[in-house]
Coordinates of C-alpha atoms and ligand atoms in Angstrom, one line a residue:
X247 CA 4.9 -4.2 -9.6
X248 CA 2.5 -4.1 -12.4
X249 CA 4.0 -1.2 -14.5
X250 CA 7.4 0.0 -13.2
X251 CA 7.8 2.8 -15.7
X252 CA 4.4 4.2 -14.9
X253 CA 5.1 4.0 -11.1
X254 CA 8.3 5.9 -11.7
X255 CA 6.6 8.6 -13.8
X256 CA 3.9 8.9 -11.2
X257 CA 6.2 9.3 -8.3
X258 CA 8.6 11.7 -9.9
X259 CA 6.7 13.8 -12.6
X260 CA 3.5 13.5 -10.7
X261 CA 5.1 14.8 -7.4
X262 CA 6.8 17.5 -9.5
X263 CA 3.5 18.7 -11.0
X264 CA 1.8 18.8 -7.7
X265 CA 4.7 20.7 -6.1
X266 CA 4.4 23.2 -9.0
X267 CA 0.7 23.5 -8.3
X268 CA 1.1 23.7 -4.6
X269 CA 3.8 26.6 -5.1
X270 CA 1.3 28.5 -7.6
X271 CA -1.8 28.3 -5.3
X272 CA 0.0 28.5 -2.0
X273 CA -1.1 25.0 -0.8
X274 CA 0.3 22.7 1.8
X275 CA 1.4 19.4 0.1
X276 CA 1.1 16.1 1.7
X277 CA 3.4 13.4 0.3
X278 CA 2.3 9.8 0.9
X279 CA 5.7 8.4 1.1
X280 CA 6.5 4.9 2.1
X281 CA 8.5 2.5 4.5
X282 CA 10.1 1.3 1.2
X283 CA 12.4 4.4 1.4
X284 CA 14.2 2.2 4.1
X285 CA 14.8 -0.6 1.5
X286 CA 16.0 -4.0 3.1
X287 CA 17.1 -2.2 6.4
X288 CA 20.1 -2.7 8.3
X289 CA 18.6 -0.9 11.3
X290 CA 15.6 -2.2 13.3
X291 CA 13.1 -0.7 14.1
X292 CA 13.4 2.1 11.5
X293 CA 13.3 5.6 12.6
X294 CA 13.1 8.6 10.5
X295 CA 16.8 9.3 10.9
X296 CA 17.8 6.2 9.1
X297 CA 18.8 6.7 5.4
X298 CA 17.9 3.3 4.1
X299 CA 19.2 0.5 2.2
X300 CA 17.7 0.3 -1.3
X301 CA 19.0 -1.4 -4.4
X302 CA 18.8 1.3 -7.0
X303 CA 18.7 -1.2 -10.1
X304 CA 16.5 -4.0 -8.5
X305 CA 13.0 -4.9 -9.3
X306 CA 11.5 -2.7 -6.5
X307 CA 13.7 0.3 -7.6
X308 CA 11.1 2.1 -9.5
X309 CA 8.8 2.4 -6.5
X310 CA 11.4 2.8 -3.9
X311 CA 13.7 5.2 -5.7
X312 CA 10.6 7.1 -7.1
X313 CA 9.4 7.8 -3.6
X314 CA 12.9 8.7 -2.4
X315 CA 13.3 11.3 -5.1
X316 CA 9.8 12.5 -4.4
X317 CA 10.9 13.3 -0.8
X318 CA 14.0 15.0 -2.2
X319 CA 11.9 17.1 -4.5
X320 CA 9.5 18.2 -1.5
X321 CA 12.5 19.4 0.6
X322 CA 14.1 21.3 -2.6
X323 CA 10.7 23.0 -3.1
X324 CA 10.4 23.8 0.6
X325 CA 13.8 25.4 0.8
X326 CA 14.0 27.1 -2.7
X327 CA 10.4 28.1 -3.2
X328 CA 8.9 28.2 0.4
X329 CA 6.3 25.3 -0.4
X330 CA 4.9 23.9 2.8
X331 CA 5.3 20.2 2.8
X332 CA 4.3 17.2 5.1
X333 CA 5.8 13.8 4.4
X334 CA 4.4 10.6 5.9
X335 CA 6.3 7.4 5.5
X336 CA 3.5 4.9 5.5
X337 CA 3.9 1.3 6.6
X338 CA 1.9 -1.5 5.2
X339 CA -1.8 -0.5 5.6
X340 CA -4.9 -2.5 5.1
X341 CA -8.8 -2.3 5.6
X342 CA -12.1 -2.5 4.0
X343 CA -12.3 -1.1 0.4
X344 CA -8.7 -2.0 -0.4
X345 CA -8.3 -3.4 -3.9
X346 CA -9.0 -7.1 -4.1
X347 CA -6.1 -7.8 -6.5
X348 CA -3.4 -5.3 -5.3
X349 CA -1.1 -8.0 -4.9
X350 CA -0.1 -7.3 -1.3
X351 CA -0.2 -9.9 1.5
X352 CA -3.2 -9.0 3.3
X353 CA -5.6 -9.1 0.3
X354 CA -3.9 -12.1 -1.2
X355 CA -4.1 -14.1 2.1
X356 CA -7.7 -13.2 2.9
X357 CA -8.8 -13.9 -0.7
X358 CA -7.0 -17.3 -0.7
X359 CA -8.3 -18.2 2.7
X360 CA -11.9 -17.3 1.8
X361 CA -11.8 -19.2 -1.5
X362 CA -10.1 -22.3 0.1
X363 CA -7.0 -21.9 -2.1
X364 CA -3.4 -22.3 -0.6
X365 CA -2.0 -19.2 1.1
X366 CA 1.1 -18.3 -1.0
X367 CA 4.2 -17.5 1.4
X368 CA 7.1 -16.2 -0.5
X369 CA 10.4 -17.6 0.9
X370 CA 10.4 -19.1 4.4
X371 CA 7.9 -16.8 5.7
X372 CA 10.5 -15.5 8.5
X373 CA 10.5 -12.0 7.0
X374 CA 8.5 -9.6 9.3
X375 CA 6.0 -6.8 8.6
X376 CA 3.8 -4.5 10.8
X377 CA 0.3 -4.0 9.6
X378 CA -1.7 -0.8 10.3
X379 CA -5.4 -0.4 10.1
X380 CA -6.6 2.1 7.7
X381 CA -8.5 4.6 10.2
X382 CA -5.3 4.8 12.2
X383 CA -3.3 6.0 9.1
X384 CA -6.1 8.5 8.2
X385 CA -6.0 9.9 11.7
X386 CA -2.2 10.2 11.6
X387 CA -2.4 11.9 8.2
X388 CA -4.9 14.5 9.6
X389 CA -2.7 15.1 12.6
X390 CA 0.4 15.6 10.4
X391 CA -1.3 18.1 8.1
X392 CA -2.6 20.1 11.0
X393 CA 0.9 20.0 12.7
X394 CA 4.0 22.2 12.0
X395 CA 6.3 19.2 11.4
X396 CA 7.7 19.5 8.0
X397 CA 10.3 16.7 8.3
X398 CA 9.3 13.0 7.4
X399 CA 7.1 11.1 9.9
X400 CA 6.6 7.4 10.2
X401 CA 2.9 6.3 10.4
X402 CA 2.6 2.6 11.0
X403 CA 1.7 0.0 13.7
X404 CA 4.8 -1.3 15.5
X405 CA 3.3 -4.8 16.2
X406 CA 5.7 -6.9 14.2
X407 CA 4.7 -10.5 12.8
X408 CA 6.5 -12.9 10.6
X409 CA 4.7 -13.5 7.4
X410 CA 4.2 -17.2 8.4
X411 CA 2.6 -16.4 11.6
X412 CA 0.4 -13.9 9.8
X413 CA -0.8 -16.6 7.3
X414 CA -1.8 -18.7 10.2
X415 CA -3.7 -15.9 11.8
X416 CA -5.7 -15.2 8.7
X417 CA -6.5 -18.8 8.4
X418 CA -7.8 -18.9 11.8
X419 CA -9.8 -15.7 11.7
X420 CA -11.5 -16.8 8.3
X421 CA -11.9 -20.4 9.7
X422 CA -10.3 -21.8 6.5
X423 CA -8.9 -25.1 5.7
X424 CA -6.5 -23.6 3.1
X425 CA -2.9 -25.1 3.1
X426 CA 0.2 -23.0 3.3
X427 CA 2.2 -23.1 0.1
X428 CA 5.9 -21.9 0.0
X429 CA 6.9 -20.2 -3.1
X430 CA 10.3 -18.8 -4.2
X431 CA 11.5 -15.7 -2.3
X432 CA 10.8 -12.3 -3.9
X433 CA 14.1 -10.5 -5.0
X434 CA 15.3 -7.8 -2.6
X435 CA 12.3 -8.4 -0.4
X436 CA 12.9 -6.5 3.1
X437 CA 13.6 -9.1 5.7
X438 CA 12.4 -7.0 8.6
X439 CA 10.3 -4.0 8.9
X440 CA 8.8 -2.2 12.1
X441 CA 8.3 1.5 12.3
X442 CA 9.9 3.5 15.2
X443 CA 6.9 5.9 16.0
X444 CA 8.6 7.9 18.8
X445 CA 8.4 10.9 16.7
X446 CA 4.8 10.6 15.7
X447 CA 3.9 10.1 19.4
X448 CA 5.8 13.0 20.7
X449 CA 5.1 15.5 17.9
X450 CA 1.6 14.5 16.7
X451 CA 0.4 12.9 19.9
X452 CA -0.6 10.0 17.6
X453 CA -0.4 6.2 17.8
X454 CA -2.4 3.4 16.3
X455 CA -5.4 2.3 18.4
X456 CA -7.0 -0.6 16.3
X457 CA -5.9 -4.1 17.4
X458 CA -4.7 -6.1 14.4
X459 CA -7.4 -8.9 14.8
X460 CA -10.2 -6.2 15.0
X461 CA -9.1 -4.6 11.8
X462 CA -8.5 -7.9 10.0
X463 CA -12.1 -9.1 10.9
X464 CA -13.5 -5.9 9.3
X465 CA -11.4 -6.5 6.1
X466 CA -12.5 -10.2 6.0
X467 CA -16.1 -9.2 6.3
X468 CA -15.7 -6.7 3.5
X469 CA -13.9 -9.2 1.2
X470 CA -16.5 -12.0 1.9
X471 CA -19.3 -9.5 0.9
X472 CA -17.3 -8.5 -2.2
X473 CA -16.9 -12.3 -3.2
X474 CA -20.7 -12.8 -2.6
X475 CA -21.5 -9.7 -4.7
X476 CA -19.3 -10.8 -7.5
X477 CA -20.7 -14.3 -7.6
X478 CA -24.2 -12.9 -7.7
X479 CA -23.6 -10.3 -10.4
X480 CA -21.7 -12.0 -13.2
X481 CA -21.7 -9.8 -16.2
X482 CA -23.8 -11.5 -18.9
X483 CA -23.3 -9.8 -22.3
X484 CA -26.6 -9.0 -24.0
X485 CA -26.9 -9.9 -27.7
X486 CA -26.3 -6.9 -29.9
X487 CA -29.2 -5.6 -32.0
X488 CA -28.8 -6.1 -35.7
X489 CA -26.7 -3.4 -37.3
X490 CA -28.6 -1.0 -39.6
X491 CA -26.2 -0.2 -42.6
X492 CA -25.9 3.5 -43.4
X493 CA -26.0 4.7 -47.0
X494 CA -28.5 4.5 -49.9
X495 CA -32.0 2.9 -49.2
X496 CA -32.4 0.0 -51.4
X497 CA -35.7 -0.7 -53.1
X498 CA -36.1 -4.2 -54.1
Ligands
UDX689 O1 1.1 -13.5 -1.6 C1 2.0 -12.9 -1.0 C2 2.2 -11.4 -1.0 C3 3.2 -11.1 -0.2 N1 4.1 -11.9 0.5 C4 5.2 -11.4 1.4 O2 4.6 -10.5 2.4 C5 5.5 -9.5 2.7 C6 4.7 -8.1 2.6 O3 4.5 -8.0 1.2 P1 3.5 -6.8 0.7 O4 3.4 -6.9 -0.8 O5 2.2 -6.8 1.4 O6 4.3 -5.4 0.8 P2 5.4 -4.7 1.5 O7 5.2 -4.8 3.0 O8 6.7 -5.4 1.0 O9 5.3 -3.2 1.1 C7 3.9 -2.5 1.0 O10 3.6 -2.1 2.3 C8 4.4 -1.1 2.9 C9 4.4 0.1 1.9 O11 5.3 1.1 2.6 C10 4.7 -0.3 0.6 O12 4.6 0.9 -0.2 C11 4.0 -1.4 0.0 O13 4.4 -1.8 -1.2 C12 6.7 -9.5 1.8 O14 7.6 -10.3 2.5 C13 6.2 -10.4 0.6 O15 7.2 -11.2 0.0 C14 3.8 -13.2 0.5 O16 4.5 -14.0 1.3 N2 2.8 -13.8 -0.1

């Protein structure tokens, strides 16, 4: 996490401000919550009824606990002030126009594979994740906002992969000769993660439709173009014009 305190402030004070605004103008508020509320789960797959297993003082805590309290605040404002809330628990999502350096596994592996650098697997790579394409998420969020479901809903793709399998898949799709490099395990890294999406299917009529490889090919295409663009548009600073001194004009 780049800035834990800012992350915590955004998730707590930011959500509080938005809830106050929603109350004042009578708006329905969408909270982009996260699968991180389940922490390193003891239940698999994770359904919305699971309370989670988060280390409150670990390195992920500012994000995880920040989102957990954001959910708490939503339901306090709903019950006490009548604010309408919709809470999406979003699982790992990717697609074109994601930030190249956001540090998550999809962007890291694609960039590394395209640049011929080693793909950095944290730990043994046996931990699992389920990756969702961005347009599926957007459709789920629209369906949620248009529904009358005020309790939390998982939005994710339930197709589960180990991180090592995922590294190999990216290498194949990119056609890359990069090696796989094993680095030390990230502290408190969830070992398994897969959404139970029964609730979204039943109550929103929603499920992901974009196959993983199709989505990854679109993301790879985007990253390739971005790298080409950056290589062709290096910023070359122009020499500054000479500074003209203010003050009395000198007459020599
Ligand atoms: O270079 C990398 C980056 C990540 N990883 C591993 O890949 C897995 C996925 O890590 P990511 O950083 O992409 O993100 P996570 O899945 O842990 O959480 C992310 O997606 C789900 C959302 O709910 C969270 O809000 C978001 O932070 C982890 O096990 C991580 O250790 C690597 O092995 N190498």
